[in-house]
Coordinates of C-alpha atoms and ligand atoms in Angstrom, one line a residue:
X1 CA -65.0 -18.2 54.9
X2 CA -65.3 -21.7 53.8
X3 CA -62.5 -23.2 52.0
X4 CA -64.2 -24.0 48.8
X5 CA -65.0 -20.2 48.9
X6 CA -61.5 -19.2 49.2
X7 CA -60.2 -21.7 46.6
X8 CA -62.9 -20.1 43.9
X9 CA -62.0 -16.6 44.7
X10 CA -58.2 -17.3 44.4
X11 CA -58.8 -19.2 41.0
X12 CA -60.7 -16.2 39.8
X13 CA -57.7 -13.8 40.9
X14 CA -55.1 -15.9 39.4
X15 CA -57.4 -16.3 35.9
X16 CA -57.8 -12.4 36.1
X17 CA -54.1 -11.3 36.6
X18 CA -51.8 -14.1 35.2
X19 CA -51.6 -12.4 32.0
X20 CA -50.5 -9.4 33.6
X21 CA -47.9 -11.0 35.9
X22 CA -46.9 -13.0 33.1
X23 CA -46.2 -10.1 30.8
X24 CA -44.0 -8.4 33.1
X25 CA -40.2 -8.3 31.9
X26 CA -39.2 -8.8 35.7
X27 CA -41.0 -12.1 36.0
X28 CA -38.5 -14.6 37.4
X29 CA -37.9 -17.6 35.0
X30 CA -36.4 -20.3 37.4
X31 CA -37.3 -18.9 40.7
X32 CA -40.6 -19.5 42.3
X33 CA -43.1 -16.8 42.9
X34 CA -46.7 -16.3 43.6
X35 CA -49.0 -16.8 40.6
X36 CA -50.4 -13.4 41.8
X37 CA -49.8 -11.4 44.9
X38 CA -47.2 -11.6 47.2
X39 CA -45.0 -14.6 48.3
X40 CA -42.9 -14.5 51.6
X41 CA -41.8 -17.3 53.7
X42 CA -40.9 -21.0 52.4
X43 CA -43.2 -23.2 54.6
X44 CA -43.3 -27.0 54.8
X45 CA -40.4 -28.0 52.8
X46 CA -40.2 -31.7 52.8
X47 CA -39.7 -34.7 50.4
X48 CA -42.7 -36.9 50.8
X49 CA -42.5 -39.8 48.6
X50 CA -40.9 -38.9 45.2
X51 CA -42.0 -35.4 45.4
X52 CA -40.6 -32.2 47.0
X53 CA -43.4 -30.4 48.6
X54 CA -42.9 -26.6 48.7
X55 CA -45.9 -24.5 50.6
X56 CA -45.3 -20.9 50.7
X57 CA -46.9 -17.9 52.6
X58 CA -49.2 -16.3 50.1
X59 CA -51.2 -13.3 49.9
X60 CA -53.3 -14.0 46.8
X61 CA -55.5 -10.8 46.5
X62 CA -52.9 -8.1 47.3
X63 CA -49.4 -7.1 46.8
X64 CA -49.1 -6.3 50.6
X65 CA -48.9 -8.6 53.7
X66 CA -52.0 -9.5 55.3
X67 CA -54.1 -12.4 55.6
X68 CA -52.0 -15.3 54.5
X69 CA -52.8 -18.7 53.1
X70 CA -50.4 -21.8 52.3
X71 CA -49.8 -22.0 48.4
X72 CA -48.5 -25.3 47.3
X73 CA -46.0 -26.4 44.7
X74 CA -44.4 -29.7 44.3
X75 CA -41.7 -31.1 42.0
X76 CA -39.7 -34.3 41.5
X77 CA -36.9 -32.6 39.7
X78 CA -37.0 -28.8 40.5
X79 CA -37.7 -28.3 36.4
X80 CA -41.4 -29.4 36.5
X81 CA -43.5 -28.1 39.1
X82 CA -47.0 -28.3 39.9
X83 CA -48.9 -25.6 41.5
X84 CA -51.9 -27.1 43.4
X85 CA -55.0 -25.3 45.4
X86 CA -53.7 -23.7 48.6
X87 CA -53.2 -26.3 51.4
X88 CA -54.5 -24.0 54.0
X89 CA -56.6 -21.1 54.2
X90 CA -58.1 -19.3 57.2
X91 CA -61.4 -21.1 58.2
X92 CA -61.2 -21.2 61.9
X93 CA -61.3 -18.7 64.8
X94 CA -57.9 -19.3 65.7
X95 CA -56.5 -18.7 62.2
X96 CA -59.0 -16.2 60.9
X97 CA -56.3 -13.7 60.0
X98 CA -53.9 -15.8 58.6
X99 CA -52.3 -19.3 58.1
X100 CA -49.0 -18.2 59.1
X101 CA -45.4 -19.9 58.5
X102 CA -44.6 -23.5 59.8
X103 CA -43.1 -26.9 58.7
X104 CA -43.9 -30.3 57.5
X105 CA -43.3 -33.6 58.7
X106 CA -44.0 -37.4 57.6
X107 CA -45.2 -39.8 60.1
X108 CA -46.9 -43.4 59.2
X109 CA -47.3 -42.2 55.6
X110 CA -49.2 -38.9 56.3
X111 CA -48.3 -35.5 55.8
X112 CA -48.4 -33.3 58.8
X113 CA -48.5 -29.6 58.5
X114 CA -47.8 -27.4 61.4
X115 CA -48.4 -23.7 61.1
X116 CA -49.4 -20.6 63.3
X117 CA -53.2 -19.6 63.3
X118 CA -52.9 -15.7 63.3
X119 CA -55.4 -13.5 64.9
X120 CA -55.8 -9.8 64.9
X121 CA -58.1 -7.1 66.5
X122 CA -58.3 -3.7 64.7
X123 CA -54.9 -4.4 62.9
X124 CA -53.2 -5.3 65.9
X125 CA -52.0 -8.8 66.6
X126 CA -54.4 -10.6 69.2
X127 CA -53.0 -14.1 69.6
X128 CA -51.0 -16.5 67.7
X129 CA -51.4 -20.2 68.0
X130 CA -49.7 -23.3 66.9
X131 CA -52.0 -25.5 64.7
X132 CA -51.9 -28.7 62.6
X133 CA -53.2 -30.3 59.6
X134 CA -52.8 -33.7 57.7
X135 CA -53.2 -35.3 54.6
X136 CA -53.2 -38.7 53.1
X137 CA -52.9 -37.9 49.4
X138 CA -50.7 -34.6 49.6
X139 CA -53.2 -32.4 48.0
X140 CA -56.0 -31.9 50.5
X141 CA -55.3 -31.1 54.2
X142 CA -57.7 -31.7 57.2
X143 CA -57.2 -29.4 60.3
X144 CA -56.3 -31.4 63.4
X145 CA -57.8 -30.7 67.1
X146 CA -54.1 -29.6 68.2
X147 CA -53.9 -26.2 69.3
X148 CA -50.8 -24.7 71.4
X149 CA -51.3 -21.4 73.4
X150 CA -48.4 -19.3 74.4
X151 CA -46.6 -20.0 77.5
X152 CA -46.2 -17.5 80.4
X153 CA -43.5 -14.5 80.0
X154 CA -44.4 -14.7 76.2
X155 CA -46.3 -11.9 74.3
X156 CA -48.7 -12.9 71.5
X157 CA -45.8 -12.8 69.3
X158 CA -45.6 -16.7 69.3
X159 CA -45.1 -18.0 65.9
X160 CA -43.7 -20.3 63.1
X161 CA -43.3 -23.8 64.3
X162 CA -40.6 -26.2 63.0
X163 CA -40.8 -29.9 63.9
X164 CA -38.5 -32.7 63.8
X165 CA -38.2 -36.1 65.1
X166 CA -35.3 -37.6 67.2
X167 CA -35.4 -41.1 68.3
X168 CA -38.8 -41.6 69.0
X169 CA -39.8 -38.3 70.0
X170 CA -41.0 -35.0 68.2
X171 CA -39.7 -31.7 69.0
X172 CA -40.8 -28.1 67.9
X173 CA -39.2 -25.0 68.1
X174 CA -41.3 -21.8 68.0
X175 CA -40.2 -18.1 67.6
X176 CA -41.2 -15.8 70.4
X177 CA -41.1 -12.7 72.1
X178 CA -40.6 -12.4 75.9
X179 CA -42.2 -9.9 77.8
X180 CA -39.1 -8.3 78.2
X181 CA -39.3 -7.5 74.4
X182 CA -36.6 -10.0 73.6
X183 CA -36.4 -12.4 71.1
X184 CA -36.5 -16.4 71.6
X185 CA -37.0 -19.7 70.5
X186 CA -39.2 -22.3 72.4
X187 CA -38.8 -25.8 72.6
X188 CA -41.7 -28.4 72.9
X189 CA -41.8 -32.1 72.8
X190 CA -44.2 -34.6 72.1
X191 CA -44.5 -38.5 71.4
X192 CA -47.7 -38.2 69.4
X193 CA -47.7 -35.2 67.5
X194 CA -50.9 -34.2 69.5
X195 CA -49.9 -33.7 73.2
X196 CA -47.3 -31.4 73.4
X197 CA -45.1 -30.1 76.2
X198 CA -43.5 -27.0 76.8
X199 CA -39.6 -27.7 77.7
X200 CA -37.9 -24.4 78.1
X201 CA -36.7 -21.5 76.0
X202 CA -33.8 -23.0 73.9
X203 CA -32.5 -19.6 73.3
X204 CA -33.0 -16.0 73.9
X205 CA -31.9 -12.8 72.9
X206 CA -29.3 -11.0 74.5
X207 CA -29.1 -7.1 74.9
X208 CA -28.4 -6.4 71.1
X209 CA -29.8 -9.3 69.3
X210 CA -33.5 -8.1 68.7
X211 CA -37.0 -8.1 70.0
X212 CA -38.4 -10.9 68.1
X213 CA -36.8 -14.1 66.6
X214 CA -39.0 -15.4 63.5
X215 CA -39.0 -18.6 61.6
X216 CA -36.7 -20.8 63.6
X217 CA -35.1 -23.9 62.6
X218 CA -33.1 -26.7 64.6
X219 CA -30.9 -29.3 62.6
X220 CA -27.5 -31.1 62.8
X221 CA -25.0 -30.4 60.4
X222 CA -21.7 -32.5 60.4
X223 CA -22.3 -33.4 63.9
X224 CA -23.1 -29.7 65.2
X225 CA -26.4 -28.3 66.5
X226 CA -27.5 -25.4 64.5
X227 CA -30.2 -23.1 65.1
X228 CA -31.1 -20.7 62.5
X229 CA -33.7 -18.0 62.7
X230 CA -34.6 -14.5 61.5
X231 CA -34.3 -11.7 64.2
X232 CA -35.9 -8.3 64.3
X233 CA -34.3 -5.3 65.9
X234 CA -30.4 -6.0 65.5
X235 CA -28.8 -2.6 64.9
X236 CA -26.5 -2.2 62.1
X237 CA -22.7 -2.6 63.1
X238 CA -20.2 -1.5 60.5
X239 CA -20.7 -3.6 57.3
X240 CA -22.7 -6.1 59.6
X241 CA -26.9 -6.5 60.0
X242 CA -27.3 -3.8 57.4
X243 CA -30.6 -4.9 56.2
X244 CA -34.1 -4.1 58.1
X245 CA -34.1 -7.7 59.5
X246 CA -31.6 -10.5 59.5
X247 CA -31.3 -14.2 58.9
X248 CA -28.7 -16.4 60.3
X249 CA -27.7 -19.1 63.0
X250 CA -26.0 -19.9 66.1
X251 CA -24.0 -23.1 66.7
X252 CA -24.6 -24.7 69.9
X253 CA -24.0 -27.5 72.1
X254 CA -25.8 -29.5 75.1
X255 CA -24.0 -29.0 78.1
X256 CA -25.8 -30.9 81.0
X257 CA -29.1 -29.2 81.0
X258 CA -28.3 -26.4 79.0
X259 CA -27.8 -25.6 75.4
X260 CA -25.0 -23.2 75.0
X261 CA -24.7 -21.2 72.0
X262 CA -22.4 -19.1 70.0
X263 CA -22.6 -15.6 68.2
X264 CA -25.2 -15.0 65.8
X265 CA -23.8 -15.2 62.4
X266 CA -25.6 -13.8 59.0
X267 CA -26.3 -16.3 56.6
X268 CA -26.5 -13.7 53.4
X269 CA -24.6 -10.6 52.4
X270 CA -27.0 -9.1 49.9
X271 CA -30.1 -6.9 50.1
X272 CA -32.9 -9.5 50.0
X273 CA -32.8 -12.6 52.2
X274 CA -35.2 -13.7 55.0
X275 CA -37.0 -16.6 56.6
X276 CA -35.1 -19.4 55.1
X277 CA -36.0 -22.8 56.0
X278 CA -34.0 -26.1 55.7
X279 CA -35.1 -29.8 55.6
X280 CA -33.5 -32.9 55.0
X281 CA -33.9 -35.2 51.6
X282 CA -31.7 -37.9 50.3
X283 CA -29.2 -37.4 53.0
X284 CA -28.7 -33.7 52.1
X285 CA -29.6 -30.6 53.8
X286 CA -31.3 -28.1 51.8
X287 CA -32.6 -24.7 52.3
X288 CA -34.9 -22.3 50.5
X289 CA -35.2 -18.4 51.5
X290 CA -37.3 -15.8 50.9
X291 CA -35.8 -13.3 48.4
X292 CA -37.3 -10.3 50.1
X293 CA -37.3 -8.6 53.8
X294 CA -40.3 -7.6 55.6
X295 CA -40.9 -3.7 55.8
X296 CA -37.7 -3.0 53.5
X297 CA -38.3 -1.2 50.3
X298 CA -41.5 -3.3 49.7
X299 CA -43.5 -0.6 48.6
X300 CA -40.9 0.7 45.7
X301 CA -40.8 -2.7 44.0
X302 CA -41.7 -2.1 40.3
X303 CA -43.5 -5.4 39.8
X304 CA -46.5 -3.9 42.0
X305 CA -48.1 -2.3 39.0
X306 CA -48.2 -5.9 37.5
X307 CA -49.8 -7.4 40.7
X308 CA -47.1 -9.3 42.1
X309 CA -44.1 -9.0 44.4
X310 CA -41.0 -11.1 45.6
X311 CA -39.9 -14.4 44.9
X312 CA -37.8 -17.3 46.5
X313 CA -34.2 -18.0 46.3
X314 CA -33.1 -20.9 44.2
X315 CA -32.9 -24.0 46.5
X316 CA -29.3 -24.4 47.8
X317 CA -27.5 -27.5 49.8
X318 CA -25.8 -26.7 53.2
X319 CA -22.7 -28.0 54.3
X320 CA -20.3 -27.1 57.3
X321 CA -16.6 -26.6 56.3
X322 CA -15.0 -26.6 59.7
X323 CA -15.7 -22.9 60.2
X324 CA -19.0 -22.0 58.7
X325 CA -22.3 -23.2 56.8
X326 CA -21.4 -22.9 53.3
X327 CA -24.0 -22.7 50.6
X328 CA -24.2 -24.3 47.2
X329 CA -27.2 -24.4 44.5
X330 CA -28.4 -27.9 44.6
X331 CA -27.1 -30.1 41.7
X332 CA -30.5 -30.3 40.1
X333 CA -30.1 -26.7 38.9
X334 CA -27.6 -28.0 36.4
X335 CA -30.9 -29.3 34.5
X336 CA -31.7 -25.5 34.0
X337 CA -28.9 -25.2 31.7
X338 CA -29.8 -24.8 28.1
X339 CA -26.5 -26.4 26.9
X340 CA -24.3 -28.9 28.4
X341 CA -21.2 -27.1 27.5
X342 CA -20.8 -23.4 28.6
X343 CA -19.3 -20.6 26.9
X344 CA -15.6 -20.4 28.0
X345 CA -13.4 -17.7 28.0
X346 CA -9.8 -16.5 29.7
X347 CA -9.4 -12.9 30.1
X348 CA -6.6 -10.7 31.2
X349 CA -7.6 -7.0 32.1
X350 CA -5.1 -4.4 32.9
X351 CA -6.2 -1.2 34.0
X352 CA -9.2 -1.4 31.5
X353 CA -12.8 -1.8 31.5
X354 CA -14.4 -4.0 28.9
X355 CA -17.0 -6.8 27.8
X356 CA -15.9 -10.4 27.5
X357 CA -17.1 -11.9 24.4
X358 CA -20.1 -14.0 24.4
X359 CA -20.2 -13.3 28.4
X360 CA -23.6 -11.8 28.4
X361 CA -27.2 -12.4 28.8
X362 CA -30.2 -12.1 31.5
X363 CA -31.3 -15.3 32.7
X364 CA -28.0 -17.1 33.1
X365 CA -25.3 -18.9 35.2
X366 CA -21.8 -17.4 35.1
X367 CA -18.9 -19.2 37.0
X368 CA -15.6 -17.2 37.4
X369 CA -12.3 -18.6 38.8
X370 CA -9.5 -16.2 39.3
X371 CA -5.9 -16.9 38.5
X372 CA -4.6 -13.6 39.7
X373 CA -6.5 -10.3 40.7
X374 CA -5.1 -6.8 40.6
X375 CA -5.6 -4.1 43.2
X376 CA -9.3 -4.0 42.4
X377 CA -11.5 -6.0 40.2
X378 CA -15.3 -5.4 39.4
X379 CA -18.1 -6.5 37.2
X380 CA -20.6 -3.9 36.2
X381 CA -24.1 -5.8 35.6
X382 CA -26.6 -4.1 33.1
X383 CA -25.5 -0.6 34.2
X384 CA -27.2 -1.2 37.2
X385 CA -25.5 -3.2 39.8
X386 CA -21.9 -3.8 40.6
X387 CA -19.9 -6.2 42.4
X388 CA -16.3 -5.2 43.3
X389 CA -13.3 -6.6 45.1
X390 CA -10.8 -4.6 46.9
X391 CA -7.7 -6.7 47.3
X392 CA -5.9 -5.0 49.8
X393 CA -8.8 -5.3 52.5
X394 CA -10.3 -8.4 50.9
X395 CA -13.7 -6.9 50.8
X396 CA -16.3 -7.7 48.3
X397 CA -19.1 -5.0 47.8
X398 CA -22.3 -5.1 46.1
X399 CA -24.0 -1.9 45.0
X400 CA -27.2 -0.9 43.1
X401 CA -29.3 2.1 43.2
X402 CA -31.6 2.7 46.1
X403 CA -34.9 1.4 45.4
X404 CA -36.6 4.4 46.8
X405 CA -34.3 6.9 45.3
X406 CA -32.7 5.9 42.1
X407 CA -30.0 8.9 42.6
X408 CA -28.3 7.2 45.6
X409 CA -26.5 4.0 45.5
X410 CA -26.5 1.5 48.3
X411 CA -24.1 -1.1 49.2
X412 CA -23.5 -4.3 51.1
X413 CA -20.0 -5.7 52.0
X414 CA -18.4 -8.5 53.1
X415 CA -15.0 -9.2 54.5
X416 CA -13.6 -12.4 53.3
X417 CA -11.5 -14.6 55.6
X418 CA -9.3 -15.4 52.3
X419 CA -8.6 -13.8 49.0
X420 CA -11.3 -14.2 46.4
X421 CA -10.8 -17.1 44.3
X422 CA -14.3 -17.8 42.8
X423 CA -17.8 -16.3 42.1
X424 CA -20.6 -18.5 41.0
X425 CA -23.6 -16.2 39.8
X426 CA -27.0 -16.8 39.0
X427 CA -29.0 -14.1 37.2
X428 CA -32.7 -14.2 36.8
X429 CA -34.9 -11.5 35.1
X430 CA -34.7 -9.6 38.3
X431 CA -32.6 -11.1 40.7
X432 CA -28.9 -12.2 41.4
X433 CA -27.5 -14.6 43.7
X434 CA -23.5 -14.7 44.0
X435 CA -21.9 -17.8 45.6
X436 CA -18.5 -16.7 46.8
X437 CA -15.5 -18.9 47.2
X438 CA -17.6 -22.0 46.9
X439 CA -20.4 -20.6 48.9
X440 CA -18.4 -19.6 52.0
X441 CA -20.4 -16.3 51.5
X442 CA -23.4 -15.6 49.7
X443 CA -25.1 -12.4 48.1
X444 CA -28.7 -12.6 47.4
X445 CA -30.5 -9.6 45.9
X446 CA -33.3 -8.4 43.6
X447 CA -31.9 -6.1 40.6
X448 CA -34.6 -4.2 38.5
X449 CA -32.2 -3.4 35.6
X450 CA -33.7 -2.1 32.2
X451 CA -35.0 -5.4 30.8
X452 CA -33.4 -4.7 27.4
X453 CA -29.8 -4.8 28.8
X454 CA -27.7 -8.0 28.9
X455 CA -24.1 -6.8 29.2
X456 CA -21.5 -7.6 31.8
X457 CA -18.2 -4.9 32.1
X458 CA -15.2 -6.1 33.8
X459 CA -12.9 -3.8 35.3
X460 CA -9.4 -4.2 36.8
X461 CA -7.0 -2.0 38.4
X462 CA -3.7 -3.4 38.0
X463 CA -3.9 -6.9 36.0
X464 CA -6.4 -9.5 36.5
X465 CA -6.7 -13.1 34.9
X466 CA -9.9 -15.0 35.1
X467 CA -11.7 -17.9 33.6
X468 CA -15.2 -17.5 32.9
X469 CA -18.0 -19.8 31.9
X470 CA -21.3 -18.9 30.9
X471 CA -24.6 -21.0 30.5
X472 CA -27.9 -19.6 29.6
X473 CA -30.9 -21.1 31.9
X474 CA -34.2 -22.1 30.8
X475 CA -37.6 -21.1 32.8
X476 CA -38.7 -23.7 35.0
X477 CA -42.0 -25.4 33.9
X478 CA -45.5 -24.9 35.9
X479 CA -48.6 -26.8 35.5
X480 CA -51.1 -24.9 37.3
X481 CA -54.3 -26.3 39.1
X482 CA -55.3 -22.7 39.6
X483 CA -55.3 -21.6 36.1
Ligands
FRU1 C1 -41.7 -13.9 58.6 C2 -43.1 -13.8 59.0 C3 -43.6 -15.0 59.8 C4 -45.0 -15.1 59.8 C5 -45.0 -15.1 58.3 C6 -46.5 -14.3 58.2 O1 -41.7 -13.2 57.3 O2 -43.4 -12.4 59.7 O3 -42.8 -14.8 61.3 O4 -45.1 -16.4 60.4 O5 -43.9 -14.1 57.8 O6 -46.6 -14.0 56.5

């Protein structure tokens, strides 16, 4: 199908369905979603000129995965967004079944996209190629004659190029599967962005580390080499690796010709977090993730009936604290607050459960600082989900009804290194992000609570004293070129 035809049909679909999507009480206020259909990975995140360009994996005609296009938002401030026409749609033999994930860079004033051309036969993956497109105006993209085929020893699972520059050279990492069915990250280099040479497998899964590594990202943080990726096939281990697929990172170091790395660590402890991508802007390392996990309860989302599914996380800034990556909401999120001053309360609860005056709402930011914590402290949210802390084990647990069977409760835990001292929580109509102890741990999850409920109930066994602040948050504004 020609690009024009794709855009015309997508426009029609948006027209037809956006009223339905927007009427859904679970529609997010300040988290980006697709205007209709399915959103997954953040792609091509970049600050180009004054604008942050945020592309997204988008399945516009259905609420399932399938043939993907690159949707396209841009913003100067993370408050006012423009939704452009899709940047990339299948149009060539090598991307006929989808323009899959990838990244963006700037070179000589031009915006370059690198993406995966996905092809299938009878519903099975046939081949994947790394391809590129370029734009002068940041709105229309011209596909280039660059095509990378998988190297020897790699199966057709070969995708998600992330490109960056170091000195005068360009580098690319690609997610892959080896013929031994292990996840791997492949490294390429180039001097002109057209001719790429395969360097080596930068990293490869050990026995227990999964059969496919998706969405690799490579960057420096505080002088350290970080390789981030989303592995598939890691088995649950006690409280770790509980989701169907994971997202996390390893720290590495160049030793002679070898790049040596440490253990894989998870980036998030919640139910929905996958395929994060980072980029550098204004001296900051920013990251957005997909608030979803492939093949995990996707059919049970209540939003399917309103023709949409999934959203992104809020944009976060990464830092290294000497031990781990810490994540904090970017400073721009403060502009979402509807008032400068929060509602502020100090509360002591002892062997009791109760609400705290005026600390309620649905689209809000809640910051809690603990002065003392009893044996157990918990907050129950909208009679649906609960976050509880068990002091003797330093264990923080998020629970919610199982999406496929509301009679059952499911749990995600993290064992904190240090006692709980603060929680920074972002609630949207159907999600929760909790930044624990200044972002040392994060829980990212969807929550489909009754839309009419706004109450938080706090519990303490023993005596807990905490300071709590609340801001209501306003929806971001989206000007749509597709409406
Ligand atoms: C990760 C992923 C990528 C792929 C894309 C397709 O969620 O599977 O590996 O490029 O989604 O939408």
